[in-house]
PDB file of C-alpha atoms in Angstrom:
ATOM      1  CA  MET A  57      14.981  65.746 -33.045  1.00  0.00           C
ATOM      2  CA  ALA A  58      15.407  64.806 -29.440  1.00  0.00           C
ATOM      3  CA  GLU A  59      11.753  65.654 -28.811  1.00  0.00           C
ATOM      4  CA  ALA A  60      10.622  63.497 -31.780  1.00  0.00           C
ATOM      5  CA  GLU A  61      12.665  60.538 -30.589  1.00  0.00           C
ATOM      6  CA  ARG A  62      11.171  60.901 -27.129  1.00  0.00           C
ATOM      7  CA  ILE A  63       7.605  60.820 -28.517  1.00  0.00           C
ATOM      8  CA  ILE A  64       8.153  58.049 -31.076  1.00  0.00           C
ATOM      9  CA  GLY A  65      10.502  56.055 -28.873  1.00  0.00           C
ATOM     10  CA  THR A  66      13.282  53.768 -30.006  1.00  0.00           C
ATOM     11  CA  PRO A  67      12.194  50.276 -31.208  1.00  0.00           C
ATOM     12  CA  ASP A  68      14.751  48.568 -29.036  1.00  0.00           C
ATOM     13  CA  THR A  69      13.561  49.979 -25.745  1.00  0.00           C
ATOM     14  CA  PRO A  70      10.229  48.054 -25.356  1.00  0.00           C
ATOM     15  CA  ASP A  71      11.857  44.827 -26.485  1.00  0.00           C
ATOM     16  CA  ALA A  72      14.661  45.234 -24.067  1.00  0.00           C
ATOM     17  CA  ALA A  73      12.235  45.979 -21.270  1.00  0.00           C
ATOM     18  CA  GLY A  74      10.103  43.075 -22.394  1.00  0.00           C
ATOM     19  CA  ASP A  75      13.111  40.748 -22.409  1.00  0.00           C
ATOM     20  CA  GLY A  76      13.982  41.739 -18.907  1.00  0.00           C
ATOM     21  CA  GLN A  77      10.470  40.931 -17.690  1.00  0.00           C
ATOM     22  CA  GLU A  78       9.598  37.851 -19.731  1.00  0.00           C
ATOM     23  CA  ARG A  79      12.689  35.724 -19.233  1.00  0.00           C
ATOM     24  CA  PRO A  80      12.345  35.368 -15.469  1.00  0.00           C
ATOM     25  CA  ASP A  81       8.659  34.452 -15.993  1.00  0.00           C
ATOM     26  CA  ALA A  82       9.605  31.804 -18.531  1.00  0.00           C
ATOM     27  CA  GLU A  83      12.188  30.380 -16.168  1.00  0.00           C
ATOM     28  CA  GLN A  84       9.644  30.333 -13.352  1.00  0.00           C
ATOM     29  CA  GLU A  85       7.135  28.509 -15.581  1.00  0.00           C
ATOM     30  CA  GLN A  86       9.668  25.786 -16.405  1.00  0.00           C
ATOM     31  CA  LYS A  87      10.771  25.078 -12.858  1.00  0.00           C
ATOM     32  CA  PRO A  88       7.380  23.935 -11.455  1.00  0.00           C
ATOM     33  CA  GLU A  89       7.061  21.396 -14.305  1.00  0.00           C
ATOM     34  CA  GLN A  90      10.234  19.629 -13.207  1.00  0.00           C
ATOM     35  CA  ALA A  91       9.800  19.878  -9.439  1.00  0.00           C
ATOM     36  CA  PRO A  92       6.491  18.049  -8.712  1.00  0.00           C
ATOM     37  CA  GLU A  93       7.790  14.566  -9.606  1.00  0.00           C
ATOM     38  CA  ARG A  94       9.603  13.932  -6.306  1.00  0.00           C
ATOM     39  CA  PRO A  95       6.896  15.330  -3.983  1.00  0.00           C
ATOM     40  CA  ARG A  96       4.251  13.341  -5.840  1.00  0.00           C
ATOM     41  CA  GLY A  97       6.283  10.156  -5.384  1.00  0.00           C
ATOM     42  CA  LYS A  98       6.750  10.934  -1.705  1.00  0.00           C
ATOM     43  CA  ARG A  99       3.002  11.379  -1.274  1.00  0.00           C
ATOM     44  CA  ARG A 100       2.378   7.972  -2.864  1.00  0.00           C
ATOM     45  CA  VAL A 101       4.913   6.367  -0.516  1.00  0.00           C
ATOM     46  CA  ALA A 102       3.184   8.080   2.413  1.00  0.00           C
ATOM     47  CA  VAL A 103      -0.147   6.593   1.259  1.00  0.00           C
ATOM     48  CA  LEU A 104       1.449   3.144   1.003  1.00  0.00           C
ATOM     49  CA  PHE A 105       2.749   3.222   4.574  1.00  0.00           C
ATOM     50  CA  ALA A 106      -0.454   4.811   5.925  1.00  0.00           C
ATOM     51  CA  VAL A 107      -2.560   2.010   4.401  1.00  0.00           C
ATOM     52  CA  ALA A 108      -0.064  -0.586   5.659  1.00  0.00           C
ATOM     53  CA  LEU A 109      -0.139   0.859   9.178  1.00  0.00           C
ATOM     54  CA  PHE A 110      -3.939   0.949   9.220  1.00  0.00           C
ATOM     55  CA  ALA A 111      -4.215  -2.667   8.002  1.00  0.00           C
ATOM     56  CA  TYR A 112      -1.575  -3.794  10.491  1.00  0.00           C
ATOM     57  CA  LEU A 113      -3.141  -2.085  13.506  1.00  0.00           C
ATOM     58  CA  ILE A 114      -6.651  -3.329  12.668  1.00  0.00           C
ATOM     59  CA  ASP A 115      -5.337  -6.882  12.319  1.00  0.00           C
ATOM     60  CA  LEU A 116      -3.255  -6.675  15.492  1.00  0.00           C
ATOM     61  CA  GLY A 117      -6.111  -5.207  17.520  1.00  0.00           C
ATOM     62  CA  SER A 118      -8.587  -7.826  16.307  1.00  0.00           C
ATOM     63  CA  LYS A 119      -6.205 -10.671  17.194  1.00  0.00           C
ATOM     64  CA  MET A 120      -5.559  -9.285  20.660  1.00  0.00           C
ATOM     65  CA  LEU A 121      -9.317  -9.049  21.235  1.00  0.00           C
ATOM     66  CA  VAL A 122      -9.893 -12.575  19.936  1.00  0.00           C
ATOM     67  CA  VAL A 123      -7.165 -14.053  22.137  1.00  0.00           C
ATOM     68  CA  ALA A 124      -8.492 -12.231  25.207  1.00  0.00           C
ATOM     69  CA  LYS A 125     -12.227 -12.746  24.712  1.00  0.00           C
ATOM     70  CA  LEU A 126     -12.835 -15.625  22.291  1.00  0.00           C
ATOM     71  CA  GLU A 127     -10.046 -18.174  22.605  1.00  0.00           C
ATOM     72  CA  HIS A 128     -11.102 -21.257  24.618  1.00  0.00           C
ATOM     73  CA  HIS A 129     -14.728 -20.126  24.349  1.00  0.00           C
ATOM     74  CA  GLU A 130     -17.637 -21.178  22.169  1.00  0.00           C
ATOM     75  CA  PRO A 131     -17.768 -19.594  18.660  1.00  0.00           C
ATOM     76  CA  ILE A 132     -19.909 -16.515  18.204  1.00  0.00           C
ATOM     77  CA  GLU A 133     -22.542 -16.721  15.486  1.00  0.00           C
ATOM     78  CA  ILE A 134     -22.629 -13.547  13.380  1.00  0.00           C
ATOM     79  CA  ILE A 135     -24.990 -14.648  10.582  1.00  0.00           C
ATOM     80  CA  GLY A 136     -26.454 -17.914  11.806  1.00  0.00           C
ATOM     81  CA  ASP A 137     -24.078 -20.739  10.960  1.00  0.00           C
ATOM     82  CA  TRP A 138     -23.069 -19.002   7.719  1.00  0.00           C
ATOM     83  CA  LEU A 139     -20.562 -16.742   9.446  1.00  0.00           C
ATOM     84  CA  ARG A 140     -19.029 -17.278  12.859  1.00  0.00           C
ATOM     85  CA  PHE A 141     -16.104 -15.955  14.889  1.00  0.00           C
ATOM     86  CA  ALA A 142     -14.100 -18.938  16.139  1.00  0.00           C
ATOM     87  CA  ALA A 143     -10.532 -18.552  17.446  1.00  0.00           C
ATOM     88  CA  ILE A 144      -7.999 -21.037  16.108  1.00  0.00           C
ATOM     89  CA  ARG A 145      -4.200 -21.133  15.861  1.00  0.00           C
ATOM     90  CA  ASN A 146      -2.955 -21.686  12.314  1.00  0.00           C
ATOM     91  CA  ALA A 147       0.626 -22.842  11.736  1.00  0.00           C
ATOM     92  CA  GLY A 148       0.210 -22.753   7.948  1.00  0.00           C
ATOM     93  CA  ALA A 149      -0.222 -20.056   5.336  1.00  0.00           C
ATOM     94  CA  ALA A 150      -3.320 -18.000   4.589  1.00  0.00           C
ATOM     95  CA  PHE A 151      -6.582 -19.922   5.037  1.00  0.00           C
ATOM     96  CA  GLY A 152      -4.826 -22.791   6.812  1.00  0.00           C
ATOM     97  CA  PHE A 153      -2.790 -24.233   3.944  1.00  0.00           C
ATOM     98  CA  GLY A 154       0.646 -25.802   4.388  1.00  0.00           C
ATOM     99  CA  GLU A 155       0.955 -26.251   8.135  1.00  0.00           C
ATOM    100  CA  ALA A 156       4.211 -28.185   7.727  1.00  0.00           C
ATOM    101  CA  PHE A 157       6.037 -25.218   6.180  1.00  0.00           C
ATOM    102  CA  THR A 158       5.718 -22.545   8.868  1.00  0.00           C
ATOM    103  CA  VAL A 159       9.342 -21.369   8.659  1.00  0.00           C
ATOM    104  CA  ILE A 160       9.177 -21.189   4.864  1.00  0.00           C
ATOM    105  CA  PHE A 161       6.053 -19.036   4.993  1.00  0.00           C
ATOM    106  CA  THR A 162       7.776 -16.782   7.518  1.00  0.00           C
ATOM    107  CA  VAL A 163      10.724 -16.267   5.161  1.00  0.00           C
ATOM    108  CA  ILE A 164       8.361 -15.600   2.246  1.00  0.00           C
ATOM    109  CA  ALA A 165       6.457 -12.972   4.264  1.00  0.00           C
ATOM    110  CA  ALA A 166       9.734 -11.264   5.190  1.00  0.00           C
ATOM    111  CA  ALA A 167      10.848 -11.321   1.543  1.00  0.00           C
ATOM    112  CA  VAL A 168       7.545  -9.755   0.437  1.00  0.00           C
ATOM    113  CA  ILE A 169       8.059  -6.916   2.910  1.00  0.00           C
ATOM    114  CA  VAL A 170      11.588  -6.261   1.593  1.00  0.00           C
ATOM    115  CA  VAL A 171      10.428  -6.278  -2.040  1.00  0.00           C
ATOM    116  CA  ILE A 172       7.598  -3.828  -1.311  1.00  0.00           C
ATOM    117  CA  ALA A 173       9.976  -1.513   0.576  1.00  0.00           C
ATOM    118  CA  ARG A 174      12.381  -1.481  -2.394  1.00  0.00           C
ATOM    119  CA  LEU A 175       9.560  -0.971  -4.896  1.00  0.00           C
ATOM    120  CA  ALA A 176       8.306   2.029  -2.918  1.00  0.00           C
ATOM    121  CA  ARG A 177      11.292   4.095  -4.105  1.00  0.00           C
ATOM    122  CA  LYS A 178       9.875   4.369  -7.642  1.00  0.00           C
ATOM    123  CA  LEU A 179       6.188   4.443  -6.736  1.00  0.00           C
ATOM    124  CA  HIS A 180       4.104   7.152  -8.451  1.00  0.00           C
ATOM    125  CA  SER A 181       0.680   5.470  -8.711  1.00  0.00           C
ATOM    126  CA  LEU A 182      -2.004   5.932  -6.051  1.00  0.00           C
ATOM    127  CA  PRO A 183      -3.829   2.623  -6.787  1.00  0.00           C
ATOM    128  CA  TRP A 184      -0.519   0.762  -6.589  1.00  0.00           C
ATOM    129  CA  ALA A 185       0.265   2.529  -3.308  1.00  0.00           C
ATOM    130  CA  ILE A 186      -3.030   1.280  -1.857  1.00  0.00           C
ATOM    131  CA  ALA A 187      -2.527  -2.259  -3.185  1.00  0.00           C
ATOM    132  CA  LEU A 188       1.039  -2.533  -1.903  1.00  0.00           C
ATOM    133  CA  GLY A 189      -0.010  -0.992   1.408  1.00  0.00           C
ATOM    134  CA  LEU A 190      -2.617  -3.724   1.879  1.00  0.00           C
ATOM    135  CA  LEU A 191      -0.044  -6.396   1.049  1.00  0.00           C
ATOM    136  CA  LEU A 192       2.517  -4.874   3.382  1.00  0.00           C
ATOM    137  CA  GLY A 193       0.093  -4.471   6.280  1.00  0.00           C
ATOM    138  CA  GLY A 194      -1.205  -8.020   5.902  1.00  0.00           C
ATOM    139  CA  ALA A 195       2.266  -9.511   5.630  1.00  0.00           C
ATOM    140  CA  LEU A 196       3.416  -7.603   8.711  1.00  0.00           C
ATOM    141  CA  GLY A 197       0.346  -8.731  10.655  1.00  0.00           C
ATOM    142  CA  ASN A 198       0.921 -12.425  10.054  1.00  0.00           C
ATOM    143  CA  LEU A 199       4.703 -12.070  10.380  1.00  0.00           C
ATOM    144  CA  THR A 200       4.206 -10.600  13.862  1.00  0.00           C
ATOM    145  CA  ASP A 201       2.357 -13.779  14.840  1.00  0.00           C
ATOM    146  CA  ARG A 202       5.097 -15.947  13.325  1.00  0.00           C
ATOM    147  CA  ILE A 203       7.756 -14.208  15.396  1.00  0.00           C
ATOM    148  CA  PHE A 204       6.082 -13.598  18.752  1.00  0.00           C
ATOM    149  CA  ARG A 205       3.479 -16.323  19.247  1.00  0.00           C
ATOM    150  CA  ALA A 206       3.909 -19.917  20.419  1.00  0.00           C
ATOM    151  CA  PRO A 207       5.420 -22.388  19.811  1.00  0.00           C
ATOM    152  CA  GLY A 208       8.534 -20.313  19.037  1.00  0.00           C
ATOM    153  CA  VAL A 209      10.269 -17.607  17.033  1.00  0.00           C
ATOM    154  CA  PHE A 210       9.595 -17.935  13.269  1.00  0.00           C
ATOM    155  CA  GLU A 211       7.356 -20.921  14.037  1.00  0.00           C
ATOM    156  CA  GLY A 212       4.485 -19.110  15.740  1.00  0.00           C
ATOM    157  CA  ALA A 213       0.902 -19.972  14.882  1.00  0.00           C
ATOM    158  CA  VAL A 214      -1.233 -17.221  13.345  1.00  0.00           C
ATOM    159  CA  VAL A 215      -4.478 -16.303  15.062  1.00  0.00           C
ATOM    160  CA  ASP A 216      -7.468 -16.856  12.737  1.00  0.00           C
ATOM    161  CA  PHE A 217     -11.074 -16.219  13.687  1.00  0.00           C
ATOM    162  CA  ILE A 218     -13.311 -15.384  10.686  1.00  0.00           C
ATOM    163  CA  ALA A 219     -15.098 -18.632   9.880  1.00  0.00           C
ATOM    164  CA  PRO A 220     -17.541 -18.622   6.944  1.00  0.00           C
ATOM    165  CA  LYS A 221     -19.525 -21.806   6.342  1.00  0.00           C
ATOM    166  CA  HIS A 222     -17.788 -24.309   4.016  1.00  0.00           C
ATOM    167  CA  PHE A 223     -14.645 -22.172   3.895  1.00  0.00           C
ATOM    168  CA  ALA A 224     -11.294 -21.947   5.673  1.00  0.00           C
ATOM    169  CA  VAL A 225     -10.913 -19.787   8.777  1.00  0.00           C
ATOM    170  CA  PHE A 226      -8.904 -16.609   8.193  1.00  0.00           C
ATOM    171  CA  ASN A 227      -8.083 -13.218   9.702  1.00  0.00           C
ATOM    172  CA  LEU A 228      -7.981  -9.557   8.645  1.00  0.00           C
ATOM    173  CA  ALA A 229      -4.337  -9.815   7.548  1.00  0.00           C
ATOM    174  CA  ASP A 230      -5.306 -12.567   5.101  1.00  0.00           C
ATOM    175  CA  SER A 231      -8.137 -10.362   3.840  1.00  0.00           C
ATOM    176  CA  ALA A 232      -5.774  -7.427   3.294  1.00  0.00           C
ATOM    177  CA  ILE A 233      -3.328  -9.640   1.386  1.00  0.00           C
ATOM    178  CA  VAL A 234      -6.070 -11.045  -0.849  1.00  0.00           C
ATOM    179  CA  CYS A 235      -7.585  -7.601  -1.549  1.00  0.00           C
ATOM    180  CA  GLY A 236      -4.154  -6.176  -2.338  1.00  0.00           C
ATOM    181  CA  GLY A 237      -3.385  -9.088  -4.649  1.00  0.00           C
ATOM    182  CA  ILE A 238      -6.701  -8.734  -6.507  1.00  0.00           C
ATOM    183  CA  LEU A 239      -6.103  -5.005  -6.950  1.00  0.00           C
ATOM    184  CA  ILE A 240      -2.608  -5.669  -8.330  1.00  0.00           C
ATOM    185  CA  VAL A 241      -4.029  -8.152 -10.859  1.00  0.00           C
ATOM    186  CA  ILE A 242      -6.611  -5.568 -11.978  1.00  0.00           C
ATOM    187  CA  LEU A 243      -3.965  -2.839 -12.315  1.00  0.00           C
ATOM    188  CA  SER A 244      -1.699  -5.193 -14.285  1.00  0.00           C
ATOM    189  CA  PHE A 245      -4.509  -6.087 -16.707  1.00  0.00           C
ATOM    190  CA  ARG A 246      -5.194  -2.387 -17.212  1.00  0.00           C
ATOM    191  CA  GLY A 247      -1.527  -1.797 -18.007  1.00  0.00           C
ATOM    192  CA  LEU A 248      -0.801   0.548 -15.098  1.00  0.00           C
ATOM    193  CA  ASP A 249       2.720   0.243 -13.697  1.00  0.00           C
ATOM    194  CA  PRO A 250       3.837   1.222 -10.171  1.00  0.00           C
ATOM    195  CA  ASP A 251       5.754   4.212 -11.570  1.00  0.00           C
ATOM    196  CA  GLY A 252       2.495   5.643 -12.960  1.00  0.00           C
ATOM    197  CA  THR A 253       3.091   4.833 -16.616  1.00  0.00           C
ATOM    198  CA  VAL A 254       0.478   3.027 -18.706  1.00  0.00           C
ATOM    199  CA  HIS A 255       1.474   0.427 -21.272  1.00  0.00           C
ATOM    200  CA  LYS A 256      -0.570  -1.589 -23.760  1.00  0.00           C
ATOM    201  CA  ASP A 257       0.557  -5.060 -24.806  1.00  0.00           C
TER     202      ASP A 257
END
């Protein structure tokens, strides 16, 4: 009898062995599904700040070069008279609008930076990370001018130098802000939210 049971085996033994092996695997399969959410969000935030830093440094470097080499000099023609580099000081908003409201524009730029920083905590979308990074970098670039350039703190004039024909003079920070804003409009029309969810109205 003992020999027959050894050959046939008891029905409970494989199941018991199987239970001991399968349950840890099942638990291991469930854990990775819950874990990636936070790292993915952190990667998106890292992209946001990387794009913002790149936009900020490019804008800052271009302004330093313009002030050192182009200010108080004749404009440089890039494409005939259709596109020139001409250094000007702009006390208004982007593209030279609203020169009488310099302090207000400074406060608005600071508020935009705070809003983007708060929004970054629930950011899970790569396109939104890029768009907000462009906005943040551009806002920081012009805010730096507002704070540190003449005539005074929070009243500083922004350095503009890109001068297309029949258009306002602007800088790379303005370009980053406009590109970020256009991308946000596109993402909103497509129903993509900053947290990565897609909705249809």
